[in-house]
Amino acid sequence: SSATGSKKKFDHSIATHLGLRVLNKCCPEDRWRVGVFLTTLLCHSMPLNALRFMAPLHSSFLVAFLILGLKCICAETNVTGQEAISIAKHLIEQQNRLMTEQKVLLERLEGVQAAAKEHTCKTEPEDDPNDDGFPYVSLSVILVGCGWLFKFAYMEYRVYTTKLTTEAEQEQQAQSNIDIGEFLQYRLDYYFSVTQWAKPILLLTVTFLLIFVSSIATVVFLGDNISAAAWKSWTYVADPGTHADTDGTLGRIIAFGTTIGGMLVFALMIGVISDSIGEKVDDLKKGKSKVIEARHTLVLGWSEKGLAILRQIALANESEGGRPIVVLCEESKEEMEEMLRAAESSKDDGLKLHGSRVVFRSGNPLAEHDLIKVSAHKARAIIALSPDGLEPDAADSRMVRQVLSLQKIKQTGDGLSGHIVVELQDVDNKALVQMVGKEDVEVIVSHDLIGRMMLLSARSPWLATVLDDLMGFDGSEFYLKEWPQLVGKCFGSILYRFDNAVPVGIKVSKTSRIVLNPPDDMVLQDGDAVLVLAEDDDSYDLNDHDISDYEGTRPESDVIQRKEAEKPPERLLFCGWRRDMADMICELDYDVPPKSELWLFNKVPMEERAVKLLDKGNKSQLKLKNITMKHVVGNPVIRRELLSLVEVSDGNNKDVDGFEIGERTGRREVLNYFTSILILSDCSEEHEEVNSEASDSRSVATTLIIQDIQRGISERKHALGEACELSPPISEILDSRTRSLMQLINKEGYQGYVLSNHLVASALAMVSEDRNMNKVYGELLSCQGNQIQIRKARDYINIAKKEPLCFWDVQCLARMSEEIAIGYIPVPENTDVVENSQNSKPEVLLNPPNKGEARVWSANDRIIVIAMCRQVWLL
């Protein structure tokens, strides 16, 4: 680095001397290679950039090595000295030029670095367009946050001082002692309980205080401005790795403390967020989210009929690919979904939804906000189920409130899109619900409905099988539809216009009245709808047939004589007790002939029966015209008490017969005395809840005992050569799982039970799909108007002729008696086959598929007709 010539000469001589020493040590053969290596190394092998920045290496070394290399090359290649010197000069000039360029480049580089540093210091705030005014923003945020914290602290201080003063006044002390730590814990607990935002606000407050303290420390000890300090503190809190680039001991201490606090804050924040997400997921599992559906079926409440209702609604909408079904009940959503999955996976008649979706929501069906949550105002139909486990009046009162809640939604919102189907337990409350719901409500009294089915089935055993097939959407059901092509036609002419349906009535458009079994001359007007029995609403259509194609001469029959014959008195036996026993008796009294007897056999003591029949004063005294009541006290599941029924007095005729209440009259009867036997789901004990399994167990036991007693009576009668006609028992069962047991013990061709919950659920589902069905089934199951009745084929057909007749021919014969045939039951001539084989039981053919196919009818065949209820013939 020295500029003196002596120094250059000295360095040059030393380098030359060292080079010669190296060359002398080499053998002559290697001197050529060493010279070429030195020259190539310095002039050719090194890149140009390397030569430019070799400032520490003095030029004399370069010259010395170049000269030595050239000398070696000249010595080996016979190059002259002048040529070597010229090459060396050329290389020296090139080196000097490179050194000059190097110096210039270094000076320019130093100038650029100095200018860049000066420019950075002057223009740093203006480089970032988003940083304009950031110090003021940071200061504003800090001031606002500090103001809010000061205000909050002041309010809490006021609360603290107020509590101190109050407690001191109560204890009559000069000063009260309230620990500040306990007070803070109490206030935190208070805020956590009153608002769900307490945890996030607390974490944000701690984060703000951490950033504020770190920013102040950075400004005070490191001299940064407030903007840079606030941002740097935030990076320490948000990213633990940021503090690694901090310089200085004091700065590192601030960064370390802020980072530790930030890690704790973010750990707590992650916990709060995780808890919030978990709570939201739990809320979704509990069914608290709103249902976004329209034109769905809404079920309010839950009972044992729930799964049967879901099954029927799914069957009704199978042709449309399924519809959404929403259930709102107080049970847990998870429990309901688990129950649905278990029902779907059950191997014993598993539940099939046929494309329908079931959505469960937990809530109070009486609460307006819960009803809005399930989109009650958008539902196409609403089914309100009566709750289990309540007294009938209490359950019906709940249904009244349910209807009022729905009416409130109708008035305050967009109205109701569908009608309301309400299940009641007491027929006396029906008028109240209809008054509250007005035109929006269809009421089904479950106990009354089942009671009427039991009465009809007991007096006509085949009817239980028919009703089981007719109620629900498994087979054929009733549908209403307008047919403009039939306007102006009389009803008698349209009976044969449907190959896959049977017309049974007309809905008059002007009055909305449904006329079942109308006269043949009733003409369809514009807007009138035809009521038919069909498999589905889209499974039937008009044909081109005319009534003349099926009219003919009716075979000889004794229908007229049987129709005019007087009905003999009936003798009915009721085993068990129902809460609506009085309603059943009144309904039965209207339909039976005079001098009929009704025997009540149950465990209710005679002293309590009168009170129970009056329903604790809610019903009036029974005024019977055609029925005489007889009483037997005993247990229907005990065989010896069923062998001989001993009458006891009710005490009403004490002045005439002299018997006290509960005293035996001496009259005894056996089971073959009765024309009809009903086994009711027993709820005779006070405050006894009707358990479906226990009730069905009693019904099954009573049925088996009665069948065994009747079998013994029949064998003894036949041994004596006497005729014996025994009435088979009809049992009421509640649980659908008992159906298979009843089918196993049933030895007759017809169904010997009425599945009450299933039939009520089917009725609710059918009325929800079409509210007109409430009027249809209300008339068919009552003792007034038209009923579904079972006739023997010989009542229409001359069986002796063995003449093949099709179903249309039978329809013509039935219309001559002002009845409508809707199906038939083919029963084999040999009844022993039916009794001894479970696989050969007759099939009920409602709406027969091949109505034009002729067959030879047997004397045991039954015809299913719709006829006026007073036209009951002897079988």
Tab-separated table of N, CA, C and O in Angstrom, residues 539-594:
chain	number	residue	atom	x	y	z
A	539	SER	N	-102.543	-42.482	-9.638
A	539	SER	CA	-102.611	-43.867	-10.132
A	539	SER	C	-103.897	-44.188	-10.878
A	539	SER	O	-104.085	-45.324	-11.290
A	540	TYR	N	-104.794	-43.228	-11.059
A	540	TYR	CA	-106.063	-43.517	-11.722
A	540	TYR	C	-106.386	-42.415	-12.717
A	540	TYR	O	-105.921	-41.277	-12.592
A	541	ASP	N	-107.188	-42.785	-13.709
A	541	ASP	CA	-107.598	-41.840	-14.745
A	541	ASP	C	-108.932	-42.304	-15.319
A	541	ASP	O	-109.383	-43.432	-15.078
A	542	LEU	N	-109.568	-41.443	-16.097
A	542	LEU	CA	-110.862	-41.760	-16.688
A	542	LEU	C	-110.720	-42.768	-17.816
A	542	LEU	O	-109.723	-42.764	-18.551
A	543	ASN	N	-111.724	-43.634	-17.959
A	543	ASN	CA	-111.793	-44.518	-19.119
A	543	ASN	C	-112.982	-44.106	-19.985
A	543	ASN	O	-113.660	-43.116	-19.715
A	544	ASP	N	-113.244	-44.864	-21.041
A	544	ASP	CA	-114.310	-44.544	-21.989
A	544	ASP	C	-115.546	-45.416	-21.801
A	544	ASP	O	-116.417	-45.460	-22.681
A	545	HIS	N	-115.644	-46.099	-20.675
A	545	HIS	CA	-116.771	-46.995	-20.454
A	545	HIS	C	-118.029	-46.215	-20.084
A	545	HIS	O	-117.971	-45.056	-19.657
A	546	ASP	N	-119.168	-46.896	-20.234
A	546	ASP	CA	-120.454	-46.310	-19.893
A	546	ASP	C	-121.184	-47.261	-18.958
A	546	ASP	O	-120.906	-48.470	-18.914
A	547	ILE	N	-122.140	-46.747	-18.224
A	547	ILE	CA	-122.862	-47.559	-17.266
A	547	ILE	C	-123.619	-48.699	-17.932
A	547	ILE	O	-123.815	-49.769	-17.349
A	548	SER	N	-124.026	-48.511	-19.173
A	548	SER	CA	-124.778	-49.561	-19.872
A	548	SER	C	-123.932	-50.808	-20.092
A	548	SER	O	-124.465	-51.888	-20.309
A	549	ASP	N	-122.589	-50.653	-20.044
A	549	ASP	CA	-121.728	-51.808	-20.243
A	549	ASP	C	-121.790	-52.783	-19.071
A	549	ASP	O	-121.417	-53.944	-19.201
A	550	TYR	N	-122.268	-52.328	-17.914
A	550	TYR	CA	-122.230	-53.157	-16.719
A	550	TYR	C	-123.610	-53.406	-16.119
A	550	TYR	O	-123.736	-54.165	-15.164
A	551	GLU	N	-124.622	-52.743	-16.589
A	551	GLU	CA	-125.958	-52.970	-16.049
A	551	GLU	C	-126.506	-54.299	-16.552
A	551	GLU	O	-126.248	-54.728	-17.668
A	552	GLY	N	-127.269	-54.957	-15.769
A	552	GLY	CA	-127.886	-56.219	-16.158
A	552	GLY	C	-128.940	-56.596	-15.145
A	552	GLY	O	-129.284	-55.829	-14.243
A	553	THR	N	-129.440	-57.762	-15.297
A	553	THR	CA	-130.469	-58.244	-14.389
A	553	THR	C	-129.811	-58.785	-13.137
A	553	THR	O	-128.894	-59.614	-13.202
A	554	ARG	N	-130.276	-58.325	-11.987
A	554	ARG	CA	-129.699	-58.765	-10.728
A	554	ARG	C	-130.146	-60.187	-10.420
A	554	ARG	O	-131.322	-60.517	-10.560
A	555	PRO	N	-129.204	-61.047	-9.985
A	555	PRO	CA	-129.591	-62.412	-9.626
A	555	PRO	C	-130.554	-62.403	-8.454
A	555	PRO	O	-130.666	-61.449	-7.692
A	556	GLU	N	-131.255	-63.530	-8.320
A	556	GLU	CA	-132.213	-63.639	-7.216
A	556	GLU	C	-131.475	-63.576	-5.879
A	556	GLU	O	-130.431	-64.174	-5.703
A	557	SER	N	-132.078	-62.835	-4.934
A	557	SER	CA	-131.439	-62.661	-3.633
A	557	SER	C	-132.503	-62.374	-2.603
A	557	SER	O	-133.601	-61.931	-2.923
A	558	ASP	N	-132.168	-62.639	-1.350
A	558	ASP	CA	-133.105	-62.355	-0.283
A	558	ASP	C	-132.705	-61.098	0.484
A	558	ASP	O	-132.961	-60.947	1.665
A	559	VAL	N	-132.049	-60.164	-0.212
A	559	VAL	CA	-131.588	-58.943	0.433
A	559	VAL	C	-132.748	-58.144	0.987
A	559	VAL	O	-132.705	-57.631	2.105
A	560	ILE	N	-133.819	-58.019	0.212
A	560	ILE	CA	-134.946	-57.203	0.645
A	560	ILE	C	-135.535	-57.775	1.945
A	560	ILE	O	-135.835	-57.056	2.883
A	561	GLN	N	-135.672	-59.112	2.002
A	561	GLN	CA	-136.243	-59.728	3.189
A	561	GLN	C	-135.333	-59.501	4.404
A	561	GLN	O	-135.807	-59.175	5.482
A	562	ARG	N	-134.021	-59.656	4.217
A	562	ARG	CA	-133.098	-59.456	5.326
A	562	ARG	C	-133.069	-57.993	5.752
A	562	ARG	O	-132.931	-57.667	6.905
A	563	LYS	N	-133.199	-57.113	4.797
A	563	LYS	CA	-133.145	-55.691	5.100
A	563	LYS	C	-134.340	-55.273	5.951
A	563	LYS	O	-134.239	-54.419	6.818
A	564	GLU	N	-135.476	-55.897	5.714
A	564	GLU	CA	-136.679	-55.524	6.448
A	564	GLU	C	-136.825	-56.306	7.748
A	564	GLU	O	-137.688	-56.004	8.553
A	565	ALA	N	-135.989	-57.332	7.943
A	565	ALA	CA	-136.096	-58.125	9.171
A	565	ALA	C	-135.661	-57.302	10.371
A	565	ALA	O	-134.766	-56.458	10.288
A	566	GLU	N	-136.277	-57.572	11.498
A	566	GLU	CA	-135.956	-56.830	12.717
A	566	GLU	C	-134.691	-57.396	13.343
A	566	GLU	O	-134.511	-58.611	13.438
A	567	LYS	N	-133.825	-56.518	13.770
A	567	LYS	CA	-132.573	-56.946	14.393
A	567	LYS	C	-132.830	-57.458	15.803
A	567	LYS	O	-133.550	-56.825	16.581
A	568	PRO	N	-132.245	-58.566	16.158
A	568	PRO	CA	-132.413	-59.075	17.529
A	568	PRO	C	-131.533	-58.279	18.489
A	568	PRO	O	-130.566	-57.633	18.083
A	569	PRO	N	-131.802	-58.319	19.754
A	569	PRO	CA	-130.951	-57.634	20.737
A	569	PRO	C	-129.532	-58.197	20.722
A	569	PRO	O	-129.303	-59.377	20.448
A	570	GLU	N	-128.597	-57.350	21.045
A	570	GLU	CA	-127.195	-57.760	21.102
A	570	GLU	C	-126.744	-57.853	22.552
A	570	GLU	O	-127.267	-57.164	23.434
A	571	ARG	N	-125.744	-58.695	22.766
A	571	ARG	CA	-125.177	-58.881	24.095
A	571	ARG	C	-123.659	-58.702	23.975
A	571	ARG	O	-122.989	-59.520	23.354
A	572	LEU	N	-123.183	-57.631	24.573
A	572	LEU	CA	-121.772	-57.267	24.438
A	572	LEU	C	-121.067	-57.369	25.776
A	572	LEU	O	-121.642	-57.059	26.832
A	573	LEU	N	-119.790	-57.800	25.720
A	573	LEU	CA	-118.951	-57.917	26.913
A	573	LEU	C	-117.710	-57.044	26.724
A	573	LEU	O	-116.972	-57.209	25.755
A	574	PHE	N	-117.503	-56.111	27.670
A	574	PHE	CA	-116.303	-55.268	27.690
A	574	PHE	C	-115.400	-55.751	28.810
A	574	PHE	O	-115.777	-55.689	29.988
A	575	CYS	N	-114.202	-56.263	28.447
A	575	CYS	CA	-113.208	-56.691	29.435
A	575	CYS	C	-112.173	-55.578	29.588
A	575	CYS	O	-111.466	-55.234	28.632
A	576	GLY	N	-112.077	-55.016	30.781
A	576	GLY	CA	-111.173	-53.898	31.007
A	576	GLY	C	-111.942	-52.587	31.123
A	576	GLY	O	-113.167	-52.554	31.093
A	577	TRP	N	-111.173	-51.514	31.226
A	577	TRP	CA	-111.781	-50.204	31.444
A	577	TRP	C	-111.028	-49.158	30.629
A	577	TRP	O	-109.810	-49.219	30.494
A	578	ARG	N	-111.818	-48.231	30.099
A	578	ARG	CA	-111.251	-47.073	29.404
A	578	ARG	C	-111.763	-45.800	30.069
A	578	ARG	O	-112.867	-45.759	30.615
A	579	ARG	N	-110.935	-44.767	29.989
A	579	ARG	CA	-111.343	-43.511	30.596
A	579	ARG	C	-112.596	-42.941	29.936
A	579	ARG	O	-113.447	-42.327	30.591
A	580	ASP	N	-112.730	-43.157	28.620
A	580	ASP	CA	-113.892	-42.631	27.896
A	580	ASP	C	-114.988	-43.693	27.770
A	580	ASP	O	-115.691	-43.748	26.758
A	581	MET	N	-115.134	-44.505	28.805
A	581	MET	CA	-116.134	-45.565	28.769
A	581	MET	C	-117.532	-45.000	28.555
A	581	MET	O	-118.352	-45.571	27.816
A	582	ALA	N	-117.856	-43.885	29.196
A	582	ALA	CA	-119.184	-43.284	29.055
A	582	ALA	C	-119.453	-42.880	27.614
A	582	ALA	O	-120.569	-43.078	27.095
A	583	ASP	N	-118.458	-42.332	26.912
A	583	ASP	CA	-118.651	-41.935	25.514
A	583	ASP	C	-118.888	-43.159	24.632
A	583	ASP	O	-119.727	-43.122	23.714
A	584	MET	N	-118.163	-44.239	24.885
A	584	MET	CA	-118.358	-45.459	24.115
A	584	MET	C	-119.764	-46.024	24.326
A	584	MET	O	-120.421	-46.470	23.376
A	585	ILE	N	-120.217	-45.988	25.567
A	585	ILE	CA	-121.558	-46.535	25.853
A	585	ILE	C	-122.630	-45.703	25.160
A	585	ILE	O	-123.588	-46.255	24.588
A	586	CYS	N	-122.502	-44.390	25.192
A	586	CYS	CA	-123.485	-43.530	24.518
A	586	CYS	C	-123.484	-43.767	23.013
A	586	CYS	O	-124.547	-43.808	22.377
A	587	GLU	N	-122.305	-43.932	22.418
A	587	GLU	CA	-122.222	-44.205	20.989
A	587	GLU	C	-122.843	-45.558	20.663
A	587	GLU	O	-123.537	-45.720	19.657
A	588	LEU	N	-122.603	-46.535	21.513
A	588	LEU	CA	-123.145	-47.863	21.280
A	588	LEU	C	-124.660	-47.885	21.443
A	588	LEU	O	-125.376	-48.575	20.698
A	589	ASP	N	-125.167	-47.127	22.394
A	589	ASP	CA	-126.612	-47.105	22.653
A	589	ASP	C	-127.382	-46.597	21.444
A	589	ASP	O	-128.531	-46.983	21.220
A	590	TYR	N	-126.773	-45.753	20.663
A	590	TYR	CA	-127.451	-45.210	19.492
A	590	TYR	C	-127.608	-46.240	18.380
A	590	TYR	O	-128.560	-46.187	17.595
A	591	ASP	N	-126.710	-47.226	18.327
A	591	ASP	CA	-126.633	-48.098	17.152
A	591	ASP	C	-127.170	-49.505	17.388
A	591	ASP	O	-127.383	-50.243	16.435
A	592	VAL	N	-127.369	-49.899	18.639
A	592	VAL	CA	-127.815	-51.277	18.889
A	592	VAL	C	-129.338	-51.324	18.971
A	592	VAL	O	-130.004	-50.312	19.228
A	593	PRO	N	-129.909	-52.496	18.740
A	593	PRO	CA	-131.370	-52.638	18.874
A	593	PRO	C	-131.808	-52.505	20.328
A	593	PRO	O	-131.001	-52.629	21.255
A	594	PRO	N	-133.082	-52.280	20.557
A	594	PRO	CA	-133.589	-52.217	21.940
A	594	PRO	C	-133.383	-53.541	22.673
A	594	PRO	O	-133.238	-54.605	22.078
